[in-house]
mmCIF file of C-alpha atoms and ligand atoms in Angstrom:
data_model
loop_
_atom_site.group_PDB
_atom_site.id
_atom_site.type_symbol
_atom_site.label_atom_id
_atom_site.label_comp_id
_atom_site.label_asym_id
_atom_site.label_seq_id
_atom_site.Cartn_x
_atom_site.Cartn_y
_atom_site.Cartn_z
ATOM 1 C CA UNK P 1 0.000 0.000 0.000
ATOM 2 C CA UNK P 2 1.111 3.540 -0.748
ATOM 3 C CA UNK P 3 1.848 6.202 1.819
ATOM 4 C CA UNK P 4 -1.291 8.086 2.919
ATOM 5 C CA UNK P 5 -1.608 11.261 0.876
ATOM 6 C CA UNK P 6 -5.085 12.825 0.884
ATOM 7 C CA UNK P 7 -5.869 15.522 -1.700
ATOM 8 C CA UNK P 8 -5.581 19.170 -0.628
ATOM 9 C CA UNK P 9 -9.019 20.805 -0.581
ATOM 10 C CA UNK P 10 -10.623 24.106 0.246
ATOM 11 C CA UNK P 11 -13.406 23.088 2.621
ATOM 12 C CA UNK P 12 -16.410 25.364 2.105
ATOM 13 C CA UNK P 13 -19.083 22.879 3.013
ATOM 14 C CA UNK P 14 -21.076 22.573 6.252
ATOM 15 C CA UNK P 15 -18.091 21.010 8.045
ATOM 16 C CA UNK P 16 -15.489 19.848 8.510
ATOM 17 C CA UNK P 17 -14.030 23.237 7.681
ATOM 18 C CA UNK P 18 -10.403 24.201 7.135
ATOM 19 C CA UNK P 19 -8.003 23.410 9.969
ATOM 20 C CA UNK P 20 -5.580 26.159 10.968
ATOM 21 C CA UNK P 21 -1.921 25.176 10.260
ATOM 22 C CA UNK P 22 -0.967 25.914 13.879
ATOM 23 C CA UNK P 23 -3.651 23.471 14.998
ATOM 24 C CA UNK P 24 -2.166 20.791 12.744
ATOM 25 C CA UNK P 25 1.237 21.604 14.188
ATOM 26 C CA UNK P 26 -0.096 21.269 17.749
ATOM 27 C CA UNK P 27 -1.467 17.820 16.868
ATOM 28 C CA UNK P 28 1.982 16.697 15.738
ATOM 29 C CA UNK P 29 3.589 17.450 19.128
ATOM 30 C CA UNK P 30 4.434 14.519 21.438
ATOM 31 C CA UNK P 31 1.677 12.596 23.163
ATOM 32 C CA UNK P 32 2.065 12.608 26.965
ATOM 33 C CA UNK P 33 0.232 10.720 29.682
ATOM 34 C CA UNK P 34 -3.299 11.946 30.319
ATOM 35 C CA UNK P 35 -2.523 12.366 34.036
ATOM 36 C CA UNK P 36 0.881 14.007 33.420
ATOM 37 C CA UNK P 37 1.067 17.378 35.218
ATOM 38 C CA UNK P 38 1.893 18.870 31.798
ATOM 39 C CA UNK P 39 -1.340 17.501 30.365
ATOM 40 C CA UNK P 40 -3.405 18.586 33.360
ATOM 41 C CA UNK P 41 -2.189 22.116 32.747
ATOM 42 C CA UNK P 42 -3.337 21.805 29.101
ATOM 43 C CA UNK P 43 -6.744 20.475 30.240
ATOM 44 C CA UNK P 44 -7.159 23.420 32.608
ATOM 45 C CA UNK P 45 -6.096 25.855 29.899
ATOM 46 C CA UNK P 46 -8.588 24.302 27.485
ATOM 47 C CA UNK P 47 -11.431 24.753 29.987
ATOM 48 C CA UNK P 48 -10.416 28.355 30.627
ATOM 49 C CA UNK P 49 -10.307 29.148 26.886
ATOM 50 C CA UNK P 50 -13.619 27.382 26.315
ATOM 51 C CA UNK P 51 -15.301 29.496 29.007
ATOM 52 C CA UNK P 52 -14.063 32.627 27.283
ATOM 53 C CA UNK P 53 -15.258 31.552 23.828
ATOM 54 C CA UNK P 54 -18.637 30.290 25.144
ATOM 55 C CA UNK P 55 -19.072 33.532 27.141
ATOM 56 C CA UNK P 56 -19.625 31.776 30.456
ATOM 57 C CA UNK P 57 -18.319 31.428 33.979
ATOM 58 C CA UNK P 58 -19.690 27.869 34.213
ATOM 59 C CA UNK P 59 -17.175 25.679 36.006
ATOM 60 C CA UNK P 60 -18.355 22.561 34.158
ATOM 61 C CA UNK P 61 -17.134 23.584 30.701
ATOM 62 C CA UNK P 62 -15.029 20.977 28.892
ATOM 63 C CA UNK P 63 -14.842 18.894 25.729
ATOM 64 C CA UNK P 64 -16.563 15.515 25.496
ATOM 65 C CA UNK P 65 -14.714 12.819 23.525
ATOM 66 C CA UNK P 66 -16.713 12.480 20.325
ATOM 67 C CA UNK P 67 -18.066 14.734 17.575
ATOM 68 C CA UNK P 68 -20.846 17.309 17.951
ATOM 69 C CA UNK P 69 -23.515 14.622 18.104
ATOM 70 C CA UNK P 70 -21.838 13.205 21.225
ATOM 71 C CA UNK P 71 -22.396 16.601 22.862
ATOM 72 C CA UNK P 72 -26.049 16.485 21.842
ATOM 73 C CA UNK P 73 -26.356 13.031 23.378
ATOM 74 C CA UNK P 74 -24.487 14.155 26.518
ATOM 75 C CA UNK P 75 -27.086 16.833 27.245
ATOM 76 C CA UNK P 76 -30.029 14.538 26.572
ATOM 77 C CA UNK P 77 -28.907 11.436 28.466
ATOM 78 C CA UNK P 78 -27.711 13.379 31.507
ATOM 79 C CA UNK P 79 -30.574 15.855 31.827
ATOM 80 C CA UNK P 80 -33.499 13.625 30.862
ATOM 81 C CA UNK P 81 -34.834 10.604 32.701
ATOM 82 C CA UNK P 82 -37.354 8.198 31.190
ATOM 83 C CA UNK P 83 -40.759 9.906 31.119
ATOM 84 C CA UNK P 84 -39.401 13.482 31.365
ATOM 85 C CA UNK P 85 -40.946 15.978 28.962
ATOM 86 C CA UNK P 86 -38.865 18.112 26.620
ATOM 87 C CA UNK P 87 -39.954 20.726 24.085
ATOM 88 C CA UNK P 88 -37.652 20.709 21.042
ATOM 89 C CA UNK P 89 -37.608 23.317 18.284
ATOM 90 C CA UNK P 90 -37.502 21.616 14.894
ATOM 91 C CA UNK P 91 -36.793 23.601 11.745
ATOM 92 C CA UNK P 92 -34.052 21.543 10.202
ATOM 93 C CA UNK P 93 -32.150 18.293 10.358
ATOM 94 C CA UNK P 94 -30.386 18.936 13.650
ATOM 95 C CA UNK P 95 -33.611 19.710 15.498
ATOM 96 C CA UNK P 96 -34.905 16.406 14.134
ATOM 97 C CA UNK P 97 -31.786 14.662 15.416
ATOM 98 C CA UNK P 98 -32.363 16.117 18.906
ATOM 99 C CA UNK P 99 -35.887 14.655 18.834
ATOM 100 C CA UNK P 100 -34.442 11.248 17.947
ATOM 101 C CA UNK P 101 -31.752 11.380 20.639
ATOM 102 C CA UNK P 102 -34.135 12.610 23.354
ATOM 103 C CA UNK P 103 -36.732 9.952 22.572
ATOM 104 C CA UNK P 104 -34.072 7.228 22.669
ATOM 105 C CA UNK P 105 -33.258 8.520 26.165
ATOM 106 C CA UNK P 106 -36.864 7.685 27.057
ATOM 107 C CA UNK P 107 -38.142 11.264 27.143
ATOM 108 C CA UNK P 108 -41.572 12.362 26.020
ATOM 109 C CA UNK P 109 -40.738 14.772 23.182
ATOM 110 C CA UNK P 110 -42.970 17.683 22.260
ATOM 111 C CA UNK P 111 -41.692 19.008 18.923
ATOM 112 C CA UNK P 112 -42.423 22.610 17.937
ATOM 113 C CA UNK P 113 -41.896 23.076 14.236
ATOM 114 C CA UNK P 114 -41.152 25.935 11.867
ATOM 115 C CA UNK P 115 -40.665 25.837 8.103
ATOM 116 C CA UNK P 116 -37.137 24.995 6.936
ATOM 117 C CA UNK P 117 -35.310 28.248 6.216
ATOM 118 C CA UNK P 118 -37.148 30.226 8.902
ATOM 119 C CA UNK P 119 -36.562 30.650 12.660
ATOM 120 C CA UNK P 120 -38.769 29.248 15.420
ATOM 121 C CA UNK P 121 -41.624 31.359 16.735
ATOM 122 C CA UNK P 122 -41.183 31.887 20.502
ATOM 123 C CA UNK P 123 -44.985 32.129 20.859
ATOM 124 C CA UNK P 124 -45.319 28.548 19.564
ATOM 125 C CA UNK P 125 -42.861 27.369 22.234
ATOM 126 C CA UNK P 126 -44.795 29.250 24.879
ATOM 127 C CA UNK P 127 -48.036 27.640 23.676
ATOM 128 C CA UNK P 128 -46.484 24.162 23.908
ATOM 129 C CA UNK P 129 -45.299 24.857 27.454
ATOM 130 C CA UNK P 130 -48.799 26.010 28.480
ATOM 131 C CA UNK P 131 -50.416 22.928 26.949
ATOM 132 C CA UNK P 132 -48.048 20.406 28.553
ATOM 133 C CA UNK P 133 -47.458 20.762 32.276
ATOM 134 C CA UNK P 134 -44.140 20.028 33.974
ATOM 135 C CA UNK P 135 -41.802 20.226 30.968
ATOM 136 C CA UNK P 136 -38.219 19.657 32.141
ATOM 137 C CA UNK P 137 -36.338 21.319 29.285
ATOM 138 C CA UNK P 138 -36.613 23.354 26.103
ATOM 139 C CA UNK P 139 -33.984 22.757 23.406
ATOM 140 C CA UNK P 140 -33.200 24.689 20.232
ATOM 141 C CA UNK P 141 -30.489 24.803 17.574
ATOM 142 C CA UNK P 142 -28.724 28.186 17.519
ATOM 143 C CA UNK P 143 -27.268 27.810 14.020
ATOM 144 C CA UNK P 144 -29.219 25.291 11.881
ATOM 145 C CA UNK P 145 -26.524 24.024 9.540
ATOM 146 C CA UNK P 146 -29.080 22.267 7.357
ATOM 147 C CA UNK P 147 -30.880 25.552 6.551
ATOM 148 C CA UNK P 148 -28.531 28.463 7.360
ATOM 149 C CA UNK P 149 -30.872 29.988 9.947
ATOM 150 C CA UNK P 150 -29.703 31.846 13.056
ATOM 151 C CA UNK P 151 -32.168 31.313 15.912
ATOM 152 C CA UNK P 152 -32.419 34.226 18.401
ATOM 153 C CA UNK P 153 -32.084 32.778 21.923
ATOM 154 C CA UNK P 154 -32.958 35.231 24.690
ATOM 155 C CA UNK P 155 -36.728 35.367 24.255
ATOM 156 C CA UNK P 156 -37.013 31.563 24.260
ATOM 157 C CA UNK P 157 -34.714 31.391 27.306
ATOM 158 C CA UNK P 158 -37.061 33.727 29.194
ATOM 159 C CA UNK P 159 -40.111 31.682 28.231
ATOM 160 C CA UNK P 160 -38.476 28.376 29.237
ATOM 161 C CA UNK P 161 -37.447 29.785 32.608
ATOM 162 C CA UNK P 162 -40.883 31.271 33.256
ATOM 163 C CA UNK P 163 -42.214 27.701 32.986
ATOM 164 C CA UNK P 164 -39.439 26.306 35.200
ATOM 165 C CA UNK P 165 -37.723 24.446 32.340
ATOM 166 C CA UNK P 166 -34.019 24.230 31.558
ATOM 167 C CA UNK P 167 -32.905 25.953 28.351
ATOM 168 C CA UNK P 168 -30.597 23.811 26.172
ATOM 169 C CA UNK P 169 -28.842 25.007 23.031
ATOM 170 C CA UNK P 170 -26.983 23.384 20.122
ATOM 171 C CA UNK P 171 -24.064 25.741 19.397
ATOM 172 C CA UNK P 172 -22.200 23.421 17.039
ATOM 173 C CA UNK P 173 -22.081 25.843 14.110
ATOM 174 C CA UNK P 174 -22.417 29.086 16.081
ATOM 175 C CA UNK P 175 -19.484 28.791 18.493
ATOM 176 C CA UNK P 176 -16.634 30.869 17.076
ATOM 177 C CA UNK P 177 -18.762 32.184 14.188
ATOM 178 C CA UNK P 178 -21.405 34.421 15.798
ATOM 179 C CA UNK P 179 -21.786 35.527 19.444
ATOM 180 C CA UNK P 180 -23.081 32.668 21.598
ATOM 181 C CA UNK P 181 -22.988 34.402 25.029
ATOM 182 C CA UNK P 182 -24.109 31.491 27.178
ATOM 183 C CA UNK P 183 -24.425 33.530 30.388
ATOM 184 C CA UNK P 184 -26.012 36.649 28.862
ATOM 185 C CA UNK P 185 -28.545 34.516 26.980
ATOM 186 C CA UNK P 186 -29.228 32.501 30.160
ATOM 187 C CA UNK P 187 -28.545 29.158 28.517
ATOM 188 C CA UNK P 188 -28.464 26.370 31.134
ATOM 189 C CA UNK P 189 -26.532 23.837 29.073
ATOM 190 C CA UNK P 190 -25.045 23.811 25.585
ATOM 191 C CA UNK P 191 -22.853 21.733 23.301
ATOM 192 C CA UNK P 192 -20.698 22.463 20.308
ATOM 193 C CA UNK P 193 -18.255 20.715 17.974
ATOM 194 C CA UNK P 194 -14.667 21.290 16.970
ATOM 195 C CA UNK P 195 -15.065 20.898 13.208
ATOM 196 C CA UNK P 196 -17.188 23.937 12.345
ATOM 197 C CA UNK P 197 -16.012 27.436 13.352
ATOM 198 C CA UNK P 198 -13.185 26.417 15.721
ATOM 199 C CA UNK P 199 -10.756 25.482 12.880
ATOM 200 C CA UNK P 200 -10.064 22.109 14.517
ATOM 201 C CA UNK P 201 -10.698 18.625 13.034
ATOM 202 C CA UNK P 202 -13.842 16.710 13.995
ATOM 203 C CA UNK P 203 -13.463 14.693 17.186
ATOM 204 C CA UNK P 204 -14.426 16.704 20.271
ATOM 205 C CA UNK P 205 -17.633 18.235 21.516
ATOM 206 C CA UNK P 206 -17.262 21.126 23.972
ATOM 207 C CA UNK P 207 -20.117 21.296 26.492
ATOM 208 C CA UNK P 208 -21.045 23.723 29.250
ATOM 209 C CA UNK P 209 -23.472 23.286 32.156
ATOM 210 C CA UNK P 210 -24.482 25.907 34.727
ATOM 211 C CA UNK P 211 -25.177 25.060 38.389
ATOM 212 C CA UNK P 212 -28.892 24.561 37.792
ATOM 213 C CA UNK P 213 -28.207 22.028 35.027
ATOM 214 C CA UNK P 214 -25.601 20.298 37.205
ATOM 215 C CA UNK P 215 -28.121 19.935 40.017
ATOM 216 C CA UNK P 216 -30.533 18.406 37.503
ATOM 217 C CA UNK P 217 -28.217 15.523 36.656
ATOM 218 C CA UNK P 218 -26.813 15.193 40.192
ATOM 219 C CA UNK P 219 -30.316 14.643 41.589
ATOM 220 C CA UNK P 220 -31.441 11.989 39.093
ATOM 221 C CA UNK P 221 -33.447 9.071 40.415
ATOM 222 C CA UNK P 222 -32.048 6.732 37.763
ATOM 223 C CA UNK P 223 -28.482 6.167 36.575
ATOM 224 C CA UNK P 224 -27.454 7.791 33.293
ATOM 225 C CA UNK P 225 -27.974 4.980 30.775
ATOM 226 C CA UNK P 226 -24.690 5.744 28.966
ATOM 227 C CA UNK P 227 -21.575 4.896 30.957
ATOM 228 C CA UNK P 228 -19.327 6.746 28.506
ATOM 229 C CA UNK P 229 -21.227 10.048 28.619
ATOM 230 C CA UNK P 230 -22.149 10.079 32.342
ATOM 231 C CA UNK P 231 -21.184 13.540 33.592
ATOM 232 C CA UNK P 232 -21.406 12.475 37.228
ATOM 233 C CA UNK P 233 -18.174 10.572 36.543
ATOM 234 C CA UNK P 234 -16.624 12.706 33.801
ATOM 235 C CA UNK P 235 -16.772 15.882 35.887
ATOM 236 C CA UNK P 236 -14.477 14.176 38.419
ATOM 237 C CA UNK P 237 -11.936 13.507 35.667
ATOM 238 C CA UNK P 238 -11.878 17.127 34.448
ATOM 239 C CA UNK P 239 -12.293 18.465 38.019
ATOM 240 C CA UNK P 240 -9.774 18.597 40.903
ATOM 241 C CA UNK P 241 -10.157 14.862 41.673
ATOM 242 C CA UNK P 242 -8.712 13.705 38.316
ATOM 243 C CA UNK P 243 -10.395 10.323 38.717
ATOM 244 C CA UNK P 244 -9.628 8.218 35.678
ATOM 245 C CA UNK P 245 -12.736 7.683 33.565
ATOM 246 C CA UNK P 246 -11.549 7.243 29.979
ATOM 247 C CA UNK P 247 -8.278 8.274 28.382
ATOM 248 C CA UNK P 248 -8.622 11.788 27.001
ATOM 249 C CA UNK P 249 -7.852 11.956 23.247
ATOM 250 C CA UNK P 250 -4.614 13.789 23.960
ATOM 251 C CA UNK P 251 -3.776 15.063 20.451
ATOM 252 C CA UNK P 252 -7.326 16.312 19.886
ATOM 253 C CA UNK P 253 -7.172 18.262 23.160
ATOM 254 C CA UNK P 254 -3.941 19.857 21.917
ATOM 255 C CA UNK P 255 -5.773 20.779 18.720
ATOM 256 C CA UNK P 256 -8.734 22.302 20.535
ATOM 257 C CA UNK P 257 -6.454 24.210 22.894
ATOM 258 C CA UNK P 258 -4.623 25.759 19.951
ATOM 259 C CA UNK P 259 -7.812 26.466 17.966
ATOM 260 C CA UNK P 260 -9.341 28.282 20.933
ATOM 261 C CA UNK P 261 -6.117 30.128 21.680
ATOM 262 C CA UNK P 262 -6.063 31.465 18.116
ATOM 263 C CA UNK P 263 -9.640 32.742 18.481
ATOM 264 C CA UNK P 264 -8.860 34.497 21.752
ATOM 265 C CA UNK P 265 -5.657 35.937 20.274
ATOM 266 C CA UNK P 266 -7.544 37.374 17.277
ATOM 267 C CA UNK P 267 -10.227 38.639 19.655
ATOM 268 C CA UNK P 268 -13.812 37.368 19.692
ATOM 269 C CA UNK P 269 -15.190 40.643 18.288
ATOM 270 C CA UNK P 270 -12.718 40.535 15.389
ATOM 271 C CA UNK P 271 -13.556 36.911 14.694
ATOM 272 C CA UNK P 272 -17.276 37.728 14.514
ATOM 273 C CA UNK P 273 -16.612 40.800 12.342
ATOM 274 C CA UNK P 274 -14.547 38.669 9.942
ATOM 275 C CA UNK P 275 -17.370 36.147 9.610
ATOM 276 C CA UNK P 276 -19.950 38.918 9.192
ATOM 277 C CA UNK P 277 -18.172 40.789 6.398
ATOM 278 C CA UNK P 278 -17.024 37.751 4.458
ATOM 279 C CA UNK P 279 -20.543 36.342 4.702
ATOM 280 C CA UNK P 280 -21.991 39.600 3.336
ATOM 281 C CA UNK P 281 -19.484 39.612 0.487
ATOM 282 C CA UNK P 282 -20.429 36.043 -0.451
ATOM 283 C CA UNK P 283 -24.156 36.895 -0.375
ATOM 284 C CA UNK P 284 -23.625 39.958 -2.571
ATOM 285 C CA UNK P 285 -21.581 37.898 -5.030
ATOM 286 C CA UNK P 286 -24.102 35.061 -5.258
ATOM 287 C CA UNK P 287 -26.992 37.471 -5.757
ATOM 288 C CA UNK P 288 -25.087 39.402 -8.430
ATOM 289 C CA UNK P 289 -24.656 36.105 -10.277
ATOM 290 C CA UNK P 290 -28.431 35.791 -10.368
ATOM 291 C CA UNK P 291 -28.725 33.199 -7.606
ATOM 292 C CA UNK P 292 -31.347 33.331 -4.853
ATOM 293 C CA UNK P 293 -30.537 32.991 -1.156
ATOM 294 C CA UNK P 294 -32.816 30.878 1.021
ATOM 295 C CA UNK P 295 -32.854 32.734 4.350
ATOM 296 C CA UNK P 296 -34.100 36.238 5.106
ATOM 297 C CA UNK P 297 -31.126 38.489 5.864
ATOM 298 C CA UNK P 298 -32.305 39.129 9.442
ATOM 299 C CA UNK P 299 -31.808 35.439 10.318
ATOM 300 C CA UNK P 300 -29.017 34.516 7.902
ATOM 301 C CA UNK P 301 -25.853 32.908 9.265
ATOM 302 C CA UNK P 302 -22.652 34.460 7.891
ATOM 303 C CA UNK P 303 -20.776 31.171 8.408
ATOM 304 C CA UNK P 304 -23.254 29.000 6.472
ATOM 305 C CA UNK P 305 -25.086 30.307 3.429
ATOM 306 C CA UNK P 306 -27.855 28.380 1.729
ATOM 307 C CA UNK P 307 -28.535 29.226 -1.902
ATOM 308 C CA UNK P 308 -31.151 27.739 -4.250
ATOM 309 C CA UNK P 309 -29.807 25.588 -7.083
ATOM 310 C CA UNK P 310 -30.935 27.225 -10.366
ATOM 311 C CA UNK P 311 -33.462 25.301 -12.431
ATOM 312 C CA UNK P 312 -32.048 22.728 -14.849
ATOM 313 C CA UNK P 313 -28.627 22.824 -13.220
ATOM 314 C CA UNK P 314 -27.495 19.376 -12.010
ATOM 315 C CA UNK P 315 -26.643 19.574 -8.287
ATOM 316 C CA UNK P 316 -24.128 16.725 -8.031
ATOM 317 C CA UNK P 317 -22.397 17.611 -11.322
ATOM 318 C CA UNK P 318 -21.687 21.170 -10.154
ATOM 319 C CA UNK P 319 -20.206 19.937 -6.897
ATOM 320 C CA UNK P 320 -18.173 17.280 -8.696
ATOM 321 C CA UNK P 321 -16.683 19.874 -11.080
ATOM 322 C CA UNK P 322 -15.897 22.291 -8.248
ATOM 323 C CA UNK P 323 -14.037 19.504 -6.472
ATOM 324 C CA UNK P 324 -12.212 18.199 -9.555
ATOM 325 C CA UNK P 325 -11.343 21.495 -11.216
ATOM 326 C CA UNK P 326 -10.840 23.724 -8.176
ATOM 327 C CA UNK P 327 -10.283 21.371 -5.226
ATOM 328 C CA UNK P 328 -13.266 23.168 -3.707
ATOM 329 C CA UNK P 329 -15.870 21.444 -1.565
ATOM 330 C CA UNK P 330 -19.308 22.962 -1.007
ATOM 331 C CA UNK P 331 -22.244 21.122 0.556
ATOM 332 C CA UNK P 332 -25.450 19.795 -0.927
ATOM 333 C CA UNK P 333 -28.847 20.006 0.744
ATOM 334 C CA UNK P 334 -30.140 17.625 3.413
ATOM 335 C CA UNK P 335 -33.632 16.378 4.168
ATOM 336 C CA UNK P 336 -36.274 18.715 2.726
ATOM 337 C CA UNK P 337 -33.531 20.693 1.006
ATOM 338 C CA UNK P 338 -31.880 17.722 -0.718
ATOM 339 C CA UNK P 339 -31.277 18.578 -4.374
ATOM 340 C CA UNK P 340 -32.751 22.063 -3.847
ATOM 341 C CA UNK P 341 -29.958 24.068 -2.209
ATOM 342 C CA UNK P 342 -26.219 24.301 -1.849
ATOM 343 C CA UNK P 343 -24.674 25.032 1.515
ATOM 344 C CA UNK P 344 -21.573 27.190 1.448
ATOM 345 C CA UNK P 345 -19.543 27.358 4.636
ATOM 346 C CA UNK P 346 -17.278 30.205 5.709
ATOM 347 C CA UNK P 347 -16.320 28.789 9.053
ATOM 348 C CA UNK P 348 -13.272 29.564 11.163
ATOM 349 C CA UNK P 349 -10.014 29.308 9.228
ATOM 350 C CA UNK P 350 -11.981 28.856 5.997
ATOM 351 C CA UNK P 351 -13.568 32.271 6.473
ATOM 352 C CA UNK P 352 -11.150 34.347 4.388
ATOM 353 C CA UNK P 353 -11.568 36.802 1.526
ATOM 354 C CA UNK P 354 -9.522 34.596 -0.792
ATOM 355 C CA UNK P 355 -11.946 31.701 -0.286
ATOM 356 C CA UNK P 356 -14.982 33.881 -0.988
ATOM 357 C CA UNK P 357 -13.337 34.945 -4.263
ATOM 358 C CA UNK P 358 -12.333 31.376 -5.118
ATOM 359 C CA UNK P 359 -15.860 30.140 -4.526
ATOM 360 C CA UNK P 360 -17.540 32.897 -6.553
ATOM 361 C CA UNK P 361 -15.074 32.583 -9.433
ATOM 362 C CA UNK P 362 -15.196 28.791 -9.512
ATOM 363 C CA UNK P 363 -18.989 28.700 -9.280
ATOM 364 C CA UNK P 364 -19.322 31.244 -12.095
ATOM 365 C CA UNK P 365 -17.077 29.138 -14.308
ATOM 366 C CA UNK P 366 -18.736 25.813 -13.551
ATOM 367 C CA UNK P 367 -22.259 27.227 -13.919
ATOM 368 C CA UNK P 368 -21.280 28.734 -17.287
ATOM 369 C CA UNK P 369 -19.876 25.341 -18.381
ATOM 370 C CA UNK P 370 -23.308 23.864 -17.674
ATOM 371 C CA UNK P 371 -25.174 26.499 -19.654
ATOM 372 C CA UNK P 372 -26.310 28.860 -16.884
ATOM 373 C CA UNK P 373 -26.382 32.469 -18.120
ATOM 374 C CA UNK P 374 -24.156 34.456 -15.813
ATOM 375 C CA UNK P 375 -22.615 37.871 -16.366
ATOM 376 C CA UNK P 376 -18.837 37.451 -16.329
ATOM 377 C CA UNK P 377 -17.197 38.873 -13.213
ATOM 378 C CA UNK P 378 -20.423 40.233 -11.712
ATOM 379 C CA UNK P 379 -20.181 38.088 -8.566
ATOM 380 C CA UNK P 380 -16.554 38.965 -7.899
ATOM 381 C CA UNK P 381 -17.207 42.667 -8.452
ATOM 382 C CA UNK P 382 -20.180 42.714 -6.078
ATOM 383 C CA UNK P 383 -18.203 40.919 -3.371
ATOM 384 C CA UNK P 384 -15.272 43.285 -3.780
ATOM 385 C CA UNK P 385 -17.590 46.272 -3.309
ATOM 386 C CA UNK P 386 -18.629 44.949 0.116
ATOM 387 C CA UNK P 387 -15.048 44.900 1.374
ATOM 388 C CA UNK P 388 -14.245 48.222 -0.316
ATOM 389 C CA UNK P 389 -17.223 49.969 1.256
ATOM 390 C CA UNK P 390 -16.236 48.613 4.674
ATOM 391 C CA UNK P 391 -12.631 49.715 4.053
ATOM 392 C CA UNK P 392 -11.355 46.220 4.767
ATOM 393 C CA UNK P 393 -10.328 43.001 3.099
HETATM 394 C C1 PLP H 1 -22.527 19.342 12.547
HETATM 395 C C2 PLP H 1 -23.649 19.548 13.489
HETATM 396 C C3 PLP H 1 -23.992 18.632 14.487
HETATM 397 C C4 PLP H 1 -23.348 17.276 14.594
HETATM 398 O O1 PLP H 1 -22.001 17.321 14.696
HETATM 399 P P1 PLP H 1 -21.107 16.056 14.232
HETATM 400 O O2 PLP H 1 -19.735 16.593 14.454
HETATM 401 O O3 PLP H 1 -21.433 15.819 12.799
HETATM 402 O O4 PLP H 1 -21.446 14.925 15.112
HETATM 403 C C5 PLP H 1 -24.996 18.953 15.365
HETATM 404 N N1 PLP H 1 -25.659 20.113 15.274
HETATM 405 C C6 PLP H 1 -25.387 21.016 14.313
HETATM 406 C C7 PLP H 1 -26.158 22.286 14.265
HETATM 407 C C8 PLP H 1 -24.370 20.763 13.395
HETATM 408 O O5 PLP H 1 -24.097 21.659 12.447
#
């Protein structure tokens, strides 16, 4: 067999996104014991950086071993006991996945739906909480990667708390891309993933729990059904006790530490501003090419843009040509949006002006190859105007 040599790509799909070179370098440093004082210092540093990026003082803030979905499962299996009621906002694939995970944990799920491409209506959540008494938690997806919608959080947090429910949030695609502000938004527990806006490979799922959420799993009547994800044990591994639970994926923790450090070094506000302006430039470029965006600008995520596939243009063929001719990956649609939209990611390290230009130029070329009428250079010019007008780029 030949030496491993994967192709070099520009990752502008819904994740994984581009990994920062310093993160790759951190992963190539020596593996040490997971109870080595040197590693414990790195674990503590990772928790401290995570608190800063999440915008929280929550002591229990650490990465779970596993991808974003492991974080989703961590919240559900620890906070829900069989028979507990949970209201889940569903307006995309990841809301649907939360419903699946929560029902497997034995919970009674009350889904509250909104059309794909639109945000949830807080009044519908309030109505569900009035109809069903004693709901334990309300869960929503902050950044629906299947649709490109940003879900405002604070109003739903207030409603959940008025009904005595915990407020749980999926921050997988929002963390490091748009402000998450766990404490300001009064989120009780949240999870994220390393492979979206943190510029780190897939493999870890940062989670954060406030004291109220910790009391909820500490006072369970039944044992958490998953041994691997049981926070009652894992918190003693990441806490002062350092009780062995499972071996931390050492190199992935290095990667996360470095990814978070880079975000803090750039400054959270600058990171958000970079995502915002590059997102706007991409939108302007796509629209100037005659394409239609899915989500209303008020709820559009800068880090994940959904755009309708023009009529008579073959979805898979466009993506195949982008990959073959430009080494560029964009995402196709999922679920209701399968075959209808493309998903273009500008997450973390991927979120750079040069990638916006590459994507617009490559898409223009490939669409023209397939017979789509597009004015030459219009997309690039429109994007350039956005940076020019902001005096940046
Ligand atoms: C990617 C994603 C997940 C799942 O993360 P994996 O790393 O694929 O397990 C969950 N929620 C949202 C919103 C996501 O974008």
